[in-house]
Tab-separated table of C-alpha atoms in Angstrom:
chain	number	residue	atom	x	y	z
U	654	LYS	CA	132.509	-3.639	-192.666
U	655	GLN	CA	134.543	-1.686	-195.049
U	656	GLU	CA	137.184	-3.649	-196.934
U	657	VAL	CA	140.386	-2.488	-198.689
U	658	THR	CA	142.322	-4.112	-200.986
U	659	GLN	CA	145.419	-3.304	-202.643
U	660	ILE	CA	146.428	-5.435	-205.810
U	661	PRO	CA	148.823	-6.655	-206.758
U	662	ALA	CA	150.638	-7.363	-203.604
U	663	ALA	CA	153.945	-7.104	-204.938
U	664	LEU	CA	155.698	-5.146	-207.449
U	665	SER	CA	159.136	-4.646	-209.186
U	666	VAL	CA	160.290	-2.404	-211.904
U	667	PRO	CA	163.487	-0.950	-213.037
U	668	GLU	CA	165.100	2.032	-211.915
U	669	GLY	CA	163.088	5.483	-213.662
U	670	GLU	CA	160.399	3.987	-214.681
U	671	ASN	CA	157.070	5.438	-212.941
U	672	LEU	CA	155.019	3.316	-210.012
U	673	VAL	CA	151.332	2.944	-209.634
U	674	LEU	CA	149.520	1.497	-206.678
U	675	ASN	CA	146.284	0.050	-206.696
U	676	CYS	CA	143.880	1.105	-203.647
U	677	SER	CA	140.131	-0.469	-203.850
U	678	PHE	CA	136.968	0.121	-201.380
U	679	THR	CA	134.038	-1.026	-200.638
U	680	ASP	CA	131.681	1.760	-199.128
U	681	SER	CA	131.878	4.649	-200.445
U	682	ALA	CA	131.342	6.940	-197.420
U	683	ILE	CA	134.364	8.261	-196.898
U	684	TYR	CA	136.185	11.180	-194.418
U	685	ASN	CA	139.286	10.754	-196.332
U	686	LEU	CA	142.055	8.134	-197.458
U	687	GLN	CA	145.640	7.486	-196.602
U	688	TRP	CA	148.704	6.555	-198.042
U	689	PHE	CA	151.663	5.605	-196.130
U	690	ARG	CA	155.355	3.613	-196.635
U	691	GLN	CA	156.833	0.768	-194.057
U	692	ASP	CA	160.419	-0.073	-194.629
U	693	PRO	CA	161.552	-3.493	-193.447
U	694	GLY	CA	160.935	-3.481	-189.559
U	695	LYS	CA	160.498	0.725	-188.957
U	696	GLY	CA	156.535	2.147	-188.648
U	697	LEU	CA	154.416	3.835	-190.733
U	698	THR	CA	155.225	7.235	-192.833
U	699	SER	CA	152.645	9.214	-193.964
U	700	LEU	CA	152.913	10.327	-197.624
U	701	LEU	CA	149.822	11.754	-198.794
U	702	LEU	CA	146.080	12.317	-197.177
U	703	ILE	CA	143.523	13.154	-199.921
U	704	GLN	CA	140.116	14.517	-198.264
U	705	SER	CA	136.721	12.672	-199.627
U	706	SER	CA	135.851	16.300	-201.414
U	707	GLN	CA	139.541	16.129	-202.966
U	708	ARG	CA	139.944	14.506	-206.419
U	709	GLU	CA	144.035	14.756	-206.178
U	710	GLN	CA	146.996	15.046	-203.564
U	711	THR	CA	150.558	15.937	-205.186
U	712	SER	CA	153.863	15.933	-203.128
U	713	GLY	CA	157.046	15.684	-205.299
U	714	ARG	CA	157.235	13.038	-207.450
U	715	LEU	CA	153.926	11.175	-205.611
U	716	ASN	CA	150.428	11.871	-207.108
U	717	ALA	CA	147.516	10.366	-205.573
U	718	SER	CA	144.280	10.077	-206.857
U	719	LEU	CA	140.702	9.501	-205.735
U	720	ASP	CA	137.570	8.470	-207.003
U	721	LYS	CA	134.768	8.061	-203.899
U	722	SER	CA	132.214	6.775	-206.826
U	723	SER	CA	134.254	4.130	-208.263
U	724	GLY	CA	136.045	3.288	-204.473
U	725	ARG	CA	139.534	3.719	-205.695
U	726	SER	CA	142.383	5.904	-204.725
U	727	THR	CA	145.907	5.151	-207.468
U	728	LEU	CA	149.261	6.447	-206.156
U	729	TYR	CA	151.666	7.667	-208.804
U	730	ILE	CA	155.734	7.704	-207.931
U	731	ALA	CA	157.163	9.160	-211.302
U	732	ALA	CA	161.090	8.513	-211.856
U	733	SER	CA	161.539	5.483	-209.420
U	734	GLN	CA	164.418	5.278	-207.658
U	735	PRO	CA	166.136	2.076	-205.802
U	736	GLY	CA	165.398	4.327	-202.107
U	737	ASP	CA	161.582	3.882	-202.728
U	738	SER	CA	161.295	0.531	-202.910
U	739	ALA	CA	159.027	-0.524	-199.048
U	740	THR	CA	155.512	-1.447	-199.017
U	741	TYR	CA	153.217	0.814	-199.500
U	742	LEU	CA	150.106	0.831	-197.586
U	743	CYS	CA	146.827	2.591	-198.025
U	744	ALA	CA	144.074	3.356	-195.568
U	745	VAL	CA	140.298	4.504	-195.544
U	746	LEU	CA	138.571	6.517	-193.193
U	747	THR	CA	134.532	6.256	-193.467
U	748	THR	CA	132.298	8.365	-191.973
U	749	ASP	CA	131.018	5.719	-189.050
U	750	SER	CA	134.154	4.806	-187.854
U	751	TRP	CA	135.073	7.510	-185.998
U	752	GLY	CA	138.703	7.619	-186.936
U	753	LYS	CA	139.648	3.983	-187.000
U	754	LEU	CA	141.152	4.060	-189.871
U	755	GLN	CA	140.833	0.162	-192.544
U	756	PHE	CA	144.171	-1.037	-193.764
U	757	GLY	CA	144.708	-2.369	-196.641
U	758	ALA	CA	147.260	-5.644	-197.040
U	759	GLY	CA	150.052	-3.259	-198.841
U	760	THR	CA	152.344	-3.498	-202.081
U	761	GLN	CA	155.519	-4.279	-201.780
U	762	VAL	CA	157.671	-2.412	-204.036
U	763	VAL	CA	161.037	-3.725	-205.244
U	764	VAL	CA	162.889	-0.894	-207.376
U	765	THR	CA	165.864	-2.295	-209.191
U	766	PRO	CA	168.407	-0.868	-209.927
Q	755	ASP	CA	159.180	12.922	-187.976
Q	756	ALA	CA	156.415	13.459	-184.966
Q	757	GLY	CA	157.409	13.095	-181.379
Q	758	ILE	CA	156.375	9.453	-180.438
Q	759	THR	CA	158.261	7.071	-178.848
Q	760	GLN	CA	157.689	3.648	-177.793
Q	761	SER	CA	158.610	0.996	-175.213
Q	762	PRO	CA	159.884	-1.384	-174.814
Q	763	ARG	CA	161.432	-1.767	-178.637
Q	764	HIS	CA	161.396	-5.471	-178.159
Q	765	LYS	CA	160.030	-7.936	-175.744
Q	766	VAL	CA	159.463	-11.941	-175.258
Q	767	THR	CA	157.771	-13.223	-172.660
Q	768	GLU	CA	155.683	-15.973	-171.186
Q	769	THR	CA	152.216	-16.782	-171.557
Q	770	GLY	CA	150.318	-16.386	-169.203
Q	771	THR	CA	152.898	-12.816	-167.747
Q	772	PRO	CA	151.146	-10.004	-167.407
Q	773	VAL	CA	152.628	-7.082	-170.166
Q	774	THR	CA	152.634	-3.297	-170.982
Q	775	LEU	CA	153.709	-1.348	-173.486
Q	776	ARG	CA	153.877	2.151	-173.461
Q	777	CYS	CA	153.482	4.887	-175.944
Q	778	HIS	CA	155.133	8.233	-175.296
Q	779	GLN	CA	154.299	11.566	-177.500
Q	780	THR	CA	155.766	15.115	-177.118
Q	781	GLU	CA	153.155	16.405	-179.616
Q	782	ASN	CA	150.296	17.744	-177.217
Q	783	HIS	CA	147.763	15.619	-179.659
Q	784	ARG	CA	144.566	14.572	-178.292
Q	785	TYR	CA	143.833	11.432	-180.378
Q	786	MET	CA	146.435	8.344	-179.328
Q	787	TYR	CA	145.905	4.527	-181.272
Q	788	TRP	CA	147.475	1.439	-180.326
Q	789	TYR	CA	147.321	-0.884	-183.686
Q	790	ARG	CA	149.090	-4.679	-184.303
Q	791	GLN	CA	150.077	-5.414	-187.307
Q	792	ASP	CA	150.043	-9.577	-188.370
Q	793	PRO	CA	151.090	-11.515	-191.647
Q	794	GLY	CA	148.312	-11.850	-193.708
Q	795	HIS	CA	146.112	-9.165	-191.296
Q	796	GLY	CA	147.319	-6.024	-191.843
Q	797	LEU	CA	147.147	-3.626	-189.234
Q	798	ARG	CA	144.266	-3.603	-187.091
Q	799	LEU	CA	142.898	-1.357	-184.625
Q	800	ILE	CA	143.198	-2.989	-180.389
Q	801	HIS	CA	141.878	0.690	-177.987
Q	802	TYR	CA	142.068	4.461	-178.653
Q	803	SER	CA	142.088	7.416	-177.278
Q	804	TYR	CA	139.760	10.504	-177.509
Q	805	GLY	CA	141.328	12.484	-174.418
Q	806	VAL	CA	142.777	11.924	-170.784
Q	807	LYS	CA	141.091	8.868	-169.378
Q	808	ASP	CA	138.647	8.707	-172.597
Q	809	THR	CA	139.103	5.229	-174.280
Q	810	ASP	CA	137.308	2.966	-176.677
Q	811	LYS	CA	137.443	-0.397	-178.164
Q	812	GLY	CA	138.100	-0.953	-181.229
Q	813	GLU	CA	138.819	-3.948	-183.908
Q	814	VAL	CA	140.703	-6.693	-181.958
Q	815	SER	CA	140.095	-5.529	-178.021
Q	816	ASP	CA	139.824	-9.017	-176.589
Q	817	GLY	CA	142.466	-9.689	-174.089
Q	818	TYR	CA	143.768	-6.192	-174.369
Q	819	SER	CA	143.426	-3.220	-171.747
Q	820	VAL	CA	144.626	0.502	-171.969
Q	821	SER	CA	144.903	3.686	-169.851
Q	822	ARG	CA	145.415	6.986	-170.239
Q	823	SER	CA	146.410	9.117	-167.634
Q	824	LYS	CA	148.367	12.298	-169.259
Q	825	THR	CA	147.998	13.444	-172.495
Q	826	GLU	CA	151.230	12.115	-173.370
Q	827	ASP	CA	151.029	8.244	-172.493
Q	828	PHE	CA	148.927	5.885	-173.622
Q	829	LEU	CA	149.586	2.610	-172.304
Q	830	LEU	CA	148.551	-1.018	-173.583
Q	831	THR	CA	148.374	-3.967	-171.136
Q	832	LEU	CA	147.842	-7.547	-171.747
Q	833	GLU	CA	146.601	-9.198	-168.520
Q	834	SER	CA	147.552	-12.785	-169.615
Q	835	ALA	CA	149.692	-12.720	-172.980
Q	836	THR	CA	149.035	-15.497	-175.195
Q	837	SER	CA	151.003	-16.978	-178.101
Q	838	SER	CA	148.289	-15.333	-180.206
Q	839	GLN	CA	149.310	-12.368	-178.801
Q	840	THR	CA	153.023	-12.152	-180.729
Q	841	SER	CA	152.766	-9.362	-183.140
Q	842	VAL	CA	154.432	-5.920	-183.776
Q	843	TYR	CA	152.649	-3.472	-181.730
Q	844	PHE	CA	152.454	0.146	-182.905
Q	845	CYS	CA	151.284	3.484	-181.833
Q	846	ALA	CA	149.561	6.332	-183.829
Q	847	ILE	CA	148.759	10.268	-182.955
Q	848	SER	CA	146.178	12.600	-184.445
Q	849	ARG	CA	145.013	15.911	-183.467
Q	850	ASP	CA	141.450	15.681	-185.308
Q	851	SER	CA	140.645	12.081	-185.063
Q	852	ASN	CA	138.565	13.091	-188.602
Q	853	ALA	CA	140.730	14.393	-190.496
Q	854	ASP	CA	144.027	14.608	-189.788
Q	855	THR	CA	147.039	12.285	-190.943
Q	856	GLN	CA	147.684	9.947	-187.717
Q	857	TYR	CA	151.591	9.655	-187.143
Q	858	PHE	CA	152.846	6.193	-186.072
Q	859	GLY	CA	155.912	5.333	-183.525
Q	860	PRO	CA	158.646	2.738	-184.587
Q	861	GLY	CA	157.189	-0.526	-183.014
Q	862	THR	CA	157.088	-3.162	-180.478
Q	863	ARG	CA	157.999	-6.319	-181.144
Q	864	LEU	CA	156.383	-8.599	-178.898
Q	865	THR	CA	157.029	-12.276	-178.461
Q	866	VAL	CA	155.202	-14.746	-176.507
Q	867	LEU	CA	156.250	-17.871	-175.799
């Protein structure tokens, strides 16, 4: 069974620093990996989706990398802002899971002014 | 934002009563999902649908049933609510289950007393 782990569980950085969030997974037979953001009391907002054939995906200040062989993905957020404070979740779609995302527990990020 | 609404947004109910949560989408996406989110467990898939009247079980389906009579509506029913079903429930949609992003609704907070 696919296991998805996000370390650390919580992270606090001063404004302007780059954020590095990690996601690891145990089964490398994946279709894609998605990164989401969740604000307190809200639903999930999709940030980036990386297909299994891709090594990275970029959107604005966000860059996500994928290394299937080592079972890792990293989300980089450049020049962090207080508005980036949220919980970030990664989710993996394995080839035998038929649309069933497997989520990590998330990393709670606080960006201090 | 994807056009997904959930109703009700908050509900308090008694143990043993039936409860139905509704997910409505305006995107005409084929696939719909119900998740629950709990501290310490993250997001877990309850049921999903791959078309009108086509549904299947997810990871934590015991005690839940679903129905989809129209493309736009996906109902989640707790036949006899228990305190262990106190949770935040999220609906999600996707156009293609394997390669496309899942878009999430705002969630329903359910408390079973």
